[in-house]
Amino acid sequence: MNTPIASDFTISNGILNVDGLSLDIPYEDARLLTVGDSQSNGGVRGLERSRIAQSKIFSVTFSATGNTTFQFNISGVNSQTGLSDSYSVSFTSGGTTSLAEIASALVAATNGLNLSVVATGAGSPVTLTSTDASLQVSAVSNVTVAAAQTTFAPNGTPAVAIRSTVAPDSNPNLAVAGTTTVTVTTDAPHGLLPGDVVDISGATTFQFIDTRPGSNQAASGAVSDVVIATVPTSTTFTLQGVQGVGGPNGGTLVIRTKNVVTVETLNVHGLLPGNAVSVSGVATMTVNGGADFTSIVRSVPATDEMVLFGVPNASNNTGTITIASVPQGRKNYGADLSPLFTVTTGGLGANINTEQLNEGDTPVAAEGYTRIGIEFQSPGISAPANVQTKNTRTVYLYLNETAAGYAESMKRLGEVVRNWSFNTQLANANAGSL
């Protein structure tokens, strides 16, 4: 879908309706596939965001020594056959030699291989850059090989370099307000999206009323595990299932994210949503239960900030973190999806159909799409016994990540993920929306 919106996904009479899809999906016999789901053929079938291609980089260093063989091995995907291939790159110097002569020979030999790799350098080191994330380079003789991924210096204050806190507007009266709809205003762009989860505390005079199912609905200056409903501007968001009373607020809010963290670099990082980074050296604070993690960049609220997927604890970081790019291939961009944009459903035997989205969408080549898999049970007839059966089938959708309604759609789907399990029916599956 090039223009996804939350109302693309509704439920009526026990059927999950997807706008543009004529296939009926029984809600009680269906579930969203998640990242780890796969089928017996080994193919990943889960929720999958787009990825920007990031090169894998190696440096090869050496000294100018005569009558010496300089050699390294390199392996990766053969650019002609598509199969894994391995090569040895070597050069033997004469009685007298220079760094430039060695570099020239190694660069020429490497660039002549049937691999997606470019060698550059007029001396030591020679740099090998590849879009093949499987590329491996190892030293054999008289060279040193090292990974040379791009790194980003963190902000000099550890608690700022990686954090789960979001600064509220400096005016407490503006930081939180509203009755039926509670709006939180931040001091700077927050990078959060609908579906993100936050804890908020510190309100005085103004109080939150938690109206979510199971809540005691008592007014309080704090509220926990609240889903962000909408993001009207880069510095505001509204809360789902929470109302407000009293006010104006006189306290300093503390806002903590529960499913994402913000990383701040010392300088402009130049990354975009869909890039991938690794973060290590987190201390006192943990992300996903540890000190190191890898994540796709989810949003870029400022040129020196990035919001990453990760579950933090409630502590502040005290460690000096290391931030580095992670090699990856491009995935789920419009240019890759052109032949795949029909929604395919597969089952046993001949139960294979295609469903074309009625928007008549053509994927936008330069834009990323999130791949959504929905597994469900489809009625069928077994032959020759002529007995009614249910076959497991899967439907795939592609949601344009740059569309204004994308975040709302993902929030809606996130609600499904939290409440929907295979062969388990929600209490209100026959009416309303997800």
Tab-separated table of N, CA and C in Angstrom, residues 173-332:
chain	number	residue	atom	x	y	z
A	173	ASN	N	3.094	24.055	32.179
A	173	ASN	CA	1.710	24.220	31.742
A	173	ASN	C	1.482	23.642	30.350
A	174	LEU	N	2.530	23.675	29.512
A	174	LEU	CA	2.417	23.182	28.137
A	174	LEU	C	2.856	21.732	27.997
A	175	ALA	N	3.621	21.230	28.956
A	175	ALA	CA	4.194	19.891	28.842
A	175	ALA	C	3.127	18.820	28.754
A	176	VAL	N	2.023	18.985	29.463
A	176	VAL	CA	0.916	18.038	29.371
A	176	VAL	C	-0.383	18.788	29.621
A	177	ALA	N	-1.396	18.487	28.818
A	177	ALA	CA	-2.687	19.170	28.942
A	177	ALA	C	-3.739	18.342	28.217
A	178	GLY	N	-5.001	18.642	28.535
A	178	GLY	CA	-6.097	17.992	27.836
A	178	GLY	C	-6.964	17.188	28.765
A	179	THR	N	-8.188	16.940	28.323
A	179	THR	CA	-9.132	16.163	29.121
A	179	THR	C	-9.449	14.852	28.389
A	180	THR	N	-10.316	14.910	27.389
A	180	THR	CA	-10.636	13.698	26.625
A	180	THR	C	-9.408	13.179	25.888
A	181	THR	N	-8.635	14.094	25.318
A	181	THR	CA	-7.377	13.741	24.655
A	181	THR	C	-6.241	14.417	25.397
A	182	VAL	N	-5.298	13.634	25.909
A	182	VAL	CA	-4.145	14.171	26.624
A	182	VAL	C	-2.990	14.317	25.640
A	183	THR	N	-2.457	15.540	25.553
A	183	THR	CA	-1.342	15.832	24.657
A	183	THR	C	-0.100	16.154	25.469
A	184	VAL	N	0.999	15.504	25.123
A	184	VAL	CA	2.288	15.759	25.760
A	184	VAL	C	3.150	16.545	24.780
A	185	THR	N	3.793	17.601	25.257
A	185	THR	CA	4.660	18.432	24.417
A	185	THR	C	6.094	18.324	24.916
A	186	THR	N	7.011	18.090	24.008
A	186	THR	CA	8.422	17.909	24.379
A	186	THR	C	9.233	19.148	24.039
A	187	ASP	N	10.418	19.208	24.592
A	187	ASP	CA	11.274	20.373	24.429
A	187	ASP	C	11.889	20.450	23.035
A	188	ALA	N	12.064	19.293	22.379
A	188	ALA	CA	12.677	19.209	21.054
A	188	ALA	C	12.028	18.039	20.327
A	189	PRO	N	12.230	17.896	19.015
A	189	PRO	CA	11.660	16.744	18.304
A	189	PRO	C	12.027	15.432	18.997
A	190	HIS	N	11.014	14.580	19.199
A	190	HIS	CA	11.205	13.378	20.024
A	190	HIS	C	11.483	12.117	19.208
A	191	GLY	N	11.079	12.072	17.954
A	191	GLY	CA	11.335	10.905	17.120
A	191	GLY	C	10.446	9.713	17.405
A	192	LEU	N	9.423	9.876	18.239
A	192	LEU	CA	8.525	8.780	18.575
A	192	LEU	C	7.419	8.657	17.537
A	193	LEU	N	6.813	7.469	17.485
A	193	LEU	CA	5.763	7.193	16.510
A	193	LEU	C	4.570	6.551	17.204
A	194	PRO	N	3.376	6.622	16.595
A	194	PRO	CA	2.232	5.907	17.162
A	194	PRO	C	2.575	4.441	17.374
A	195	GLY	N	2.165	3.920	18.529
A	195	GLY	CA	2.493	2.547	18.871
A	195	GLY	C	3.651	2.427	19.832
A	196	ASP	N	4.488	3.468	19.945
A	196	ASP	CA	5.549	3.452	20.942
A	196	ASP	C	4.930	3.501	22.339
A	197	VAL	N	5.704	3.068	23.336
A	197	VAL	CA	5.185	2.944	24.698
A	197	VAL	C	6.029	3.803	25.635
A	198	VAL	N	5.364	4.548	26.531
A	198	VAL	CA	6.062	5.454	27.441
A	198	VAL	C	5.516	5.332	28.859
A	199	ASP	N	6.359	5.682	29.841
A	199	ASP	CA	5.950	5.954	31.220
A	199	ASP	C	6.055	7.459	31.427
A	200	ILE	N	5.081	8.045	32.108
A	200	ILE	CA	5.115	9.485	32.397
A	200	ILE	C	4.813	9.683	33.878
A	201	SER	N	5.616	10.505	34.534
A	201	SER	CA	5.396	10.812	35.949
A	201	SER	C	5.745	12.277	36.198
A	202	GLY	N	5.462	12.747	37.418
A	202	GLY	CA	5.861	14.095	37.811
A	202	GLY	C	4.831	15.175	37.627
A	203	ALA	N	3.635	14.828	37.136
A	203	ALA	CA	2.599	15.854	36.962
A	203	ALA	C	2.032	16.249	38.329
A	204	THR	N	1.793	17.529	38.512
A	204	THR	CA	1.113	18.017	39.722
A	204	THR	C	-0.011	18.937	39.295
A	205	THR	N	-1.077	18.967	40.091
A	205	THR	CA	-2.326	19.675	39.778
A	205	THR	C	-3.043	18.973	38.639
A	206	PHE	N	-2.400	18.879	37.471
A	206	PHE	CA	-2.935	18.045	36.387
A	206	PHE	C	-2.755	16.577	36.784
A	207	GLN	N	-3.766	15.741	36.472
A	207	GLN	CA	-3.665	14.320	36.762
A	207	GLN	C	-4.159	13.484	35.587
A	208	PHE	N	-3.584	12.295	35.471
A	208	PHE	CA	-3.980	11.328	34.444
A	208	PHE	C	-5.064	10.415	34.994
A	209	ILE	N	-6.016	10.040	34.130
A	209	ILE	CA	-7.008	9.021	34.454
A	209	ILE	C	-6.846	7.894	33.437
A	210	ASP	N	-6.409	6.743	33.916
A	210	ASP	CA	-6.166	5.590	33.052
A	210	ASP	C	-7.492	4.896	32.778
A	211	THR	N	-7.972	4.985	31.540
A	211	THR	CA	-9.271	4.411	31.182
A	211	THR	C	-9.142	3.071	30.462
A	212	ARG	N	-7.948	2.514	30.444
A	212	ARG	CA	-7.761	1.238	29.753
A	212	ARG	C	-8.437	0.111	30.530
A	213	PRO	N	-8.852	-0.963	29.838
A	213	PRO	CA	-9.499	-2.086	30.529
A	213	PRO	C	-8.623	-2.613	31.658
A	214	GLY	N	-9.246	-2.827	32.815
A	214	GLY	CA	-8.517	-3.342	33.967
A	214	GLY	C	-7.950	-2.278	34.874
A	215	SER	N	-7.994	-1.017	34.443
A	215	SER	CA	-7.477	0.058	35.277
A	215	SER	C	-8.490	0.437	36.353
A	216	ASN	N	-7.982	0.909	37.511
A	216	ASN	CA	-8.909	1.374	38.558
A	216	ASN	C	-9.397	2.793	38.306
A	217	GLN	N	-8.863	3.436	37.251
A	217	GLN	CA	-9.299	4.764	36.796
A	217	GLN	C	-9.182	5.830	37.883
A	218	ALA	N	-8.258	5.662	38.806
A	218	ALA	CA	-8.018	6.683	39.822
A	218	ALA	C	-7.092	7.751	39.258
A	219	ALA	N	-7.383	9.020	39.546
A	219	ALA	CA	-6.550	10.116	39.059
A	219	ALA	C	-5.182	10.059	39.710
A	220	SER	N	-4.140	10.295	38.905
A	220	SER	CA	-2.769	10.193	39.413
A	220	SER	C	-1.859	11.099	38.596
A	221	GLY	N	-0.751	11.471	39.220
A	221	GLY	CA	0.241	12.283	38.513
A	221	GLY	C	1.183	11.469	37.662
A	222	ALA	N	0.952	10.170	37.561
A	222	ALA	CA	1.819	9.295	36.774
A	222	ALA	C	0.973	8.245	36.066
A	223	VAL	N	1.499	7.739	34.954
A	223	VAL	CA	0.830	6.685	34.204
A	223	VAL	C	1.911	5.834	33.538
A	224	SER	N	1.691	4.526	33.464
A	224	SER	CA	2.736	3.615	32.990
A	224	SER	C	2.289	2.812	31.778
A	225	ASP	N	3.273	2.440	30.952
A	225	ASP	CA	3.057	1.549	29.801
A	225	ASP	C	1.930	2.038	28.902
A	226	VAL	N	1.975	3.317	28.584
A	226	VAL	CA	0.935	3.925	27.752
A	226	VAL	C	1.386	3.939	26.299
A	227	VAL	N	0.493	3.549	25.427
A	227	VAL	CA	0.778	3.555	23.992
A	227	VAL	C	0.535	4.952	23.436
A	228	ILE	N	1.456	5.431	22.622
A	228	ILE	CA	1.270	6.709	21.931
A	228	ILE	C	0.219	6.518	20.840
A	229	ALA	N	-0.824	7.341	20.892
A	229	ALA	CA	-1.933	7.202	19.939
A	229	ALA	C	-1.647	7.906	18.632
A	230	THR	N	-1.251	9.176	18.710
A	230	THR	CA	-0.972	9.960	17.506
A	230	THR	C	0.237	10.857	17.759
A	231	VAL	N	0.827	11.322	16.680
A	231	VAL	CA	1.943	12.266	16.752
A	231	VAL	C	1.576	13.461	15.864
A	232	PRO	N	0.848	14.427	16.416
A	232	PRO	CA	0.400	15.562	15.593
A	232	PRO	C	1.548	16.384	15.028
A	233	THR	N	2.626	16.569	15.827
A	233	THR	CA	3.793	17.325	15.360
A	233	THR	C	5.049	16.619	15.864
A	234	SER	N	6.200	17.119	15.438
A	234	SER	CA	7.463	16.494	15.847
A	234	SER	C	7.747	16.654	17.334
A	235	THR	N	7.039	17.568	18.015
A	235	THR	CA	7.267	17.810	19.444
A	235	THR	C	6.035	17.519	20.299
A	236	THR	N	5.045	16.836	19.745
A	236	THR	CA	3.856	16.475	20.531
A	236	THR	C	3.461	15.034	20.250
A	237	PHE	N	2.776	14.436	21.223
A	237	PHE	CA	2.125	13.151	20.992
A	237	PHE	C	0.946	13.033	21.946
A	238	THR	N	-0.033	12.219	21.564
A	238	THR	CA	-1.202	11.991	22.408
A	238	THR	C	-1.167	10.566	22.940
A	239	LEU	N	-1.941	10.348	24.019
A	239	LEU	CA	-1.904	9.079	24.730
A	239	LEU	C	-3.167	8.269	24.481
A	240	GLN	N	-3.005	6.971	24.301
A	240	GLN	CA	-4.131	6.078	24.062
A	240	GLN	C	-4.663	5.536	25.372
A	241	GLY	N	-5.990	5.634	25.581
A	241	GLY	CA	-6.606	5.087	26.782
A	241	GLY	C	-6.335	5.882	28.039
A	242	VAL	N	-5.981	7.156	27.884
A	242	VAL	CA	-5.701	8.009	29.039
A	242	VAL	C	-6.421	9.344	28.853
A	243	GLN	N	-7.095	9.816	29.910
A	243	GLN	CA	-7.722	11.128	29.911
A	243	GLN	C	-7.065	11.983	30.986
A	244	GLY	N	-7.402	13.281	30.995
A	244	GLY	CA	-6.806	14.196	31.947
A	244	GLY	C	-7.849	14.935	32.764
A	245	VAL	N	-7.425	15.379	33.951
A	245	VAL	CA	-8.306	16.151	34.809
A	245	VAL	C	-7.456	17.151	35.586
A	246	GLY	N	-8.075	18.282	35.929
A	246	GLY	CA	-7.360	19.303	36.700
A	246	GLY	C	-6.425	20.097	35.825
A	247	GLY	N	-5.496	20.769	36.482
A	247	GLY	CA	-4.528	21.563	35.749
A	247	GLY	C	-4.715	23.051	35.964
A	248	PRO	N	-3.829	23.871	35.389
A	248	PRO	CA	-2.726	23.432	34.520
A	248	PRO	C	-1.624	22.718	35.307
A	249	ASN	N	-0.842	21.918	34.589
A	249	ASN	CA	0.227	21.165	35.224
A	249	ASN	C	1.271	22.102	35.819
A	250	GLY	N	1.768	21.748	37.013
A	250	GLY	CA	2.797	22.561	37.642
A	250	GLY	C	4.074	21.798	37.913
A	251	GLY	N	4.102	20.514	37.553
A	251	GLY	CA	5.277	19.699	37.855
A	251	GLY	C	6.151	19.458	36.637
A	252	THR	N	7.397	19.064	36.890
A	252	THR	CA	8.321	18.723	35.807
A	252	THR	C	8.133	17.264	35.432
A	253	LEU	N	7.672	17.023	34.216
A	253	LEU	CA	7.407	15.656	33.777
A	253	LEU	C	8.702	14.871	33.601
A	254	VAL	N	8.616	13.575	33.873
A	254	VAL	CA	9.661	12.619	33.513
A	254	VAL	C	9.034	11.660	32.506
A	255	ILE	N	9.577	11.648	31.299
A	255	ILE	CA	9.050	10.806	30.224
A	255	ILE	C	10.110	9.770	29.877
A	256	ARG	N	9.751	8.496	29.997
A	256	ARG	CA	10.677	7.420	29.653
A	256	ARG	C	10.055	6.525	28.591
A	257	THR	N	10.858	6.194	27.580
A	257	THR	CA	10.397	5.285	26.538
A	257	THR	C	10.620	3.845	26.991
A	258	LYS	N	9.759	2.936	26.514
A	258	LYS	CA	9.836	1.537	26.943
A	258	LYS	C	10.258	0.590	25.815
A	259	ASN	N	10.178	1.037	24.562
A	259	ASN	CA	10.495	0.135	23.449
A	259	ASN	C	11.546	0.689	22.500
A	260	VAL	N	12.001	1.911	22.729
A	260	VAL	CA	13.031	2.521	21.889
A	260	VAL	C	13.981	3.315	22.780
A	261	VAL	N	15.164	3.595	22.236
A	261	VAL	CA	16.125	4.463	22.920
A	261	VAL	C	16.611	5.515	21.919
A	262	THR	N	17.080	6.632	22.444
A	262	THR	CA	17.655	7.688	21.613
A	262	THR	C	19.163	7.680	21.791
A	263	VAL	N	19.889	7.658	20.680
A	263	VAL	CA	21.348	7.735	20.688
A	263	VAL	C	21.748	9.080	20.110
A	264	GLU	N	22.649	9.790	20.796
A	264	GLU	CA	23.093	11.104	20.338
A	264	GLU	C	24.595	11.061	20.061
A	265	THR	N	24.975	11.517	18.874
A	265	THR	CA	26.380	11.512	18.472
A	265	THR	C	27.015	12.871	18.716
A	266	LEU	N	28.336	12.893	18.668
A	266	LEU	CA	29.059	14.134	18.906
A	266	LEU	C	28.911	15.089	17.732
A	267	ASN	N	28.824	14.517	16.512
A	267	ASN	CA	28.704	15.307	15.300
A	267	ASN	C	27.531	14.799	14.470
A	268	VAL	N	27.287	15.426	13.334
A	268	VAL	CA	26.247	14.973	12.410
A	268	VAL	C	26.583	13.557	11.947
A	269	HIS	N	25.619	12.622	12.040
A	269	HIS	CA	25.915	11.224	11.697
A	269	HIS	C	25.555	10.860	10.260
A	270	GLY	N	24.613	11.549	9.639
A	270	GLY	CA	24.278	11.289	8.247
A	270	GLY	C	23.470	10.037	7.995
A	271	LEU	N	22.988	9.370	9.038
A	271	LEU	CA	22.215	8.146	8.867
A	271	LEU	C	20.754	8.448	8.593
A	272	LEU	N	20.062	7.463	8.030
A	272	LEU	CA	18.654	7.583	7.679
A	272	LEU	C	17.889	6.408	8.263
A	273	PRO	N	16.553	6.544	8.417
A	273	PRO	CA	15.764	5.375	8.811
A	273	PRO	C	16.018	4.226	7.841
A	274	GLY	N	16.267	3.048	8.399
A	274	GLY	CA	16.598	1.894	7.571
A	274	GLY	C	18.062	1.533	7.614
A	275	ASN	N	18.928	2.493	8.006
A	275	ASN	CA	20.321	2.144	8.269
A	275	ASN	C	20.381	1.267	9.517
A	276	ALA	N	21.485	0.574	9.692
A	276	ALA	CA	21.651	-0.279	10.874
A	276	ALA	C	22.933	0.091	11.597
A	277	VAL	N	22.889	0.053	12.918
A	277	VAL	CA	24.070	0.353	13.730
A	277	VAL	C	24.179	-0.657	14.856
A	278	SER	N	25.396	-0.818	15.348
A	278	SER	CA	25.624	-1.569	16.580
A	278	SER	C	26.044	-0.581	17.659
A	279	VAL	N	25.597	-0.835	18.878
A	279	VAL	CA	25.951	-0.001	20.031
A	279	VAL	C	26.506	-0.923	21.105
A	280	SER	N	27.660	-0.591	21.625
A	280	SER	CA	28.267	-1.397	22.685
A	280	SER	C	28.803	-0.484	23.780
A	281	GLY	N	29.068	-1.067	24.935
A	281	GLY	CA	29.635	-0.300	26.040
A	281	GLY	C	28.631	0.380	26.935
A	282	VAL	N	27.331	0.020	26.804
A	282	VAL	CA	26.321	0.596	27.688
A	282	VAL	C	26.562	0.065	29.106
A	283	ALA	N	26.492	0.940	30.103
A	283	ALA	CA	26.738	0.536	31.489
A	283	ALA	C	25.672	1.106	32.412
A	284	THR	N	25.334	0.362	33.452
A	284	THR	CA	24.267	0.677	34.410
A	284	THR	C	22.908	0.584	33.719
A	285	MET	N	22.720	1.384	32.691
A	285	MET	CA	21.569	1.202	31.809
A	285	MET	C	21.779	-0.100	31.035
A	286	THR	N	20.699	-0.789	30.700
A	286	THR	CA	20.772	-1.931	29.791
A	286	THR	C	19.773	-1.728	28.660
A	287	VAL	N	20.063	-2.331	27.521
A	287	VAL	CA	19.137	-2.337	26.389
A	287	VAL	C	18.972	-3.784	25.953
A	288	ASN	N	17.736	-4.240	25.899
A	288	ASN	CA	17.436	-5.649	25.617
A	288	ASN	C	18.148	-6.562	26.616
A	289	GLY	N	18.328	-6.061	27.831
A	289	GLY	CA	18.902	-6.857	28.899
A	289	GLY	C	20.416	-6.901	28.943
A	290	GLY	N	21.105	-6.164	28.072
A	290	GLY	CA	22.558	-6.234	28.050
A	290	GLY	C	23.223	-4.914	27.735
A	291	ALA	N	24.546	-4.989	27.519
A	291	ALA	CA	25.347	-3.785	27.271
A	291	ALA	C	25.555	-3.512	25.790
A	292	ASP	N	25.268	-4.492	24.926
A	292	ASP	CA	25.495	-4.364	23.492
A	292	ASP	C	24.228	-4.753	22.741
A	293	PHE	N	23.954	-4.068	21.640
A	293	PHE	CA	22.810	-4.448	20.817
A	293	PHE	C	22.985	-3.886	19.413
A	294	THR	N	22.239	-4.451	18.478
A	294	THR	CA	22.226	-3.991	17.088
A	294	THR	C	20.794	-3.646	16.721
A	295	SER	N	20.605	-2.563	15.964
A	295	SER	CA	19.250	-2.121	15.658
A	295	SER	C	19.202	-1.381	14.332
A	296	ILE	N	18.039	-1.420	13.720
A	296	ILE	CA	17.734	-0.550	12.586
A	296	ILE	C	17.422	0.846	13.125
A	297	VAL	N	17.894	1.878	12.438
A	297	VAL	CA	17.528	3.259	12.790
A	297	VAL	C	16.053	3.445	12.474
A	298	ARG	N	15.264	3.786	13.492
A	298	ARG	CA	13.821	3.904	13.300
A	298	ARG	C	13.405	5.320	12.880
A	299	SER	N	14.044	6.338	13.455
A	299	SER	CA	13.754	7.719	13.060
A	299	SER	C	14.971	8.569	13.399
A	300	VAL	N	15.016	9.772	12.797
A	300	VAL	CA	16.139	10.693	12.990
A	300	VAL	C	15.560	12.054	13.386
A	301	PRO	N	15.330	12.290	14.683
A	301	PRO	CA	14.718	13.549	15.108
A	301	PRO	C	15.619	14.760	14.949
A	302	ALA	N	16.956	14.548	14.921
A	302	ALA	CA	17.918	15.634	14.714
A	302	ALA	C	19.134	15.062	14.007
A	303	THR	N	19.943	15.925	13.427
A	303	THR	CA	21.086	15.455	12.642
A	303	THR	C	22.123	14.725	13.480
A	304	ASP	N	22.100	14.919	14.805
A	304	ASP	CA	23.032	14.218	15.690
A	304	ASP	C	22.310	13.232	16.604
A	305	GLU	N	21.075	12.865	16.248
A	305	GLU	CA	20.302	11.923	17.044
A	305	GLU	C	19.706	10.840	16.153
A	306	MET	N	19.489	9.673	16.747
A	306	MET	CA	18.782	8.593	16.057
A	306	MET	C	17.997	7.812	17.101
A	307	VAL	N	16.791	7.399	16.740
A	307	VAL	CA	15.968	6.570	17.621
A	307	VAL	C	16.101	5.133	17.141
A	308	LEU	N	16.458	4.233	18.073
A	308	LEU	CA	16.703	2.835	17.754
A	308	LEU	C	15.718	1.944	18.483
A	309	PHE	N	15.365	0.830	17.864
A	309	PHE	CA	14.565	-0.177	18.552
A	309	PHE	C	15.396	-0.797	19.676
A	310	GLY	N	14.815	-0.955	20.847
A	310	GLY	CA	15.504	-1.566	21.978
A	310	GLY	C	14.732	-1.319	23.254
A	311	VAL	N	14.721	-2.309	24.133
A	311	VAL	CA	13.984	-2.201	25.399
A	311	VAL	C	14.960	-1.814	26.504
A	312	PRO	N	14.864	-0.578	27.023
A	312	PRO	CA	15.795	-0.134	28.067
A	312	PRO	C	15.263	-0.429	29.457
A	313	ASN	N	16.194	-0.480	30.435
A	313	ASN	CA	15.736	-0.443	31.821
A	313	ASN	C	15.588	1.030	32.221
A	314	ALA	N	15.307	1.293	33.478
A	314	ALA	CA	15.002	2.661	33.898
A	314	ALA	C	16.223	3.423	34.393
A	315	SER	N	17.433	2.878	34.189
A	315	SER	CA	18.647	3.542	34.667
A	315	SER	C	19.262	4.431	33.601
A	316	ASN	N	20.092	5.364	34.039
A	316	ASN	CA	20.828	6.219	33.114
A	316	ASN	C	22.167	5.578	32.757
A	317	ASN	N	22.589	5.743	31.513
A	317	ASN	CA	23.855	5.165	31.067
A	317	ASN	C	25.043	5.859	31.735
A	318	THR	N	26.053	5.067	32.116
A	318	THR	CA	27.284	5.616	32.675
A	318	THR	C	28.510	5.206	31.861
A	319	GLY	N	28.309	4.450	30.785
A	319	GLY	CA	29.437	3.956	30.004
A	319	GLY	C	29.719	4.799	28.775
A	320	THR	N	30.944	4.719	28.287
A	320	THR	CA	31.299	5.363	27.021
A	320	THR	C	30.968	4.393	25.896
A	321	ILE	N	29.966	4.717	25.116
A	321	ILE	CA	29.478	3.766	24.120
A	321	ILE	C	30.253	3.886	22.811
A	322	THR	N	30.238	2.802	22.050
A	322	THR	CA	30.796	2.764	20.701
A	322	THR	C	29.653	2.534	19.726
A	323	ILE	N	29.595	3.365	18.692
A	323	ILE	CA	28.526	3.283	17.694
A	323	ILE	C	29.174	2.999	16.340
A	324	ALA	N	28.722	1.962	15.649
A	324	ALA	CA	29.326	1.603	14.367
A	324	ALA	C	28.247	1.172	13.383
A	325	SER	N	28.488	1.417	12.095
A	325	SER	CA	27.565	0.951	11.073
A	325	SER	C	27.655	-0.565	10.952
A	326	VAL	N	26.580	-1.183	10.513
A	326	VAL	CA	26.510	-2.637	10.368
A	326	VAL	C	26.256	-2.958	8.900
A	327	PRO	N	27.073	-3.808	8.289
A	327	PRO	CA	26.844	-4.129	6.873
A	327	PRO	C	25.532	-4.873	6.677
A	328	GLN	N	24.812	-4.505	5.643
A	328	GLN	CA	23.556	-5.174	5.321
A	328	GLN	C	23.198	-4.907	3.867
A	329	GLY	N	22.449	-5.817	3.283
A	329	GLY	CA	21.962	-5.625	1.923
A	329	GLY	C	20.667	-4.850	1.912
A	330	ARG	N	20.365	-4.205	0.807
A	330	ARG	CA	19.099	-3.483	0.674
A	330	ARG	C	17.948	-4.474	0.618
A	331	LYS	N	16.835	-4.116	1.251
A	331	LYS	CA	15.693	-5.014	1.262
A	331	LYS	C	14.398	-4.222	1.330
A	332	ASN	N	13.378	-4.716	0.644
A	332	ASN	CA	12.014	-4.181	0.683
A	332	ASN	C	11.926	-2.729	0.228
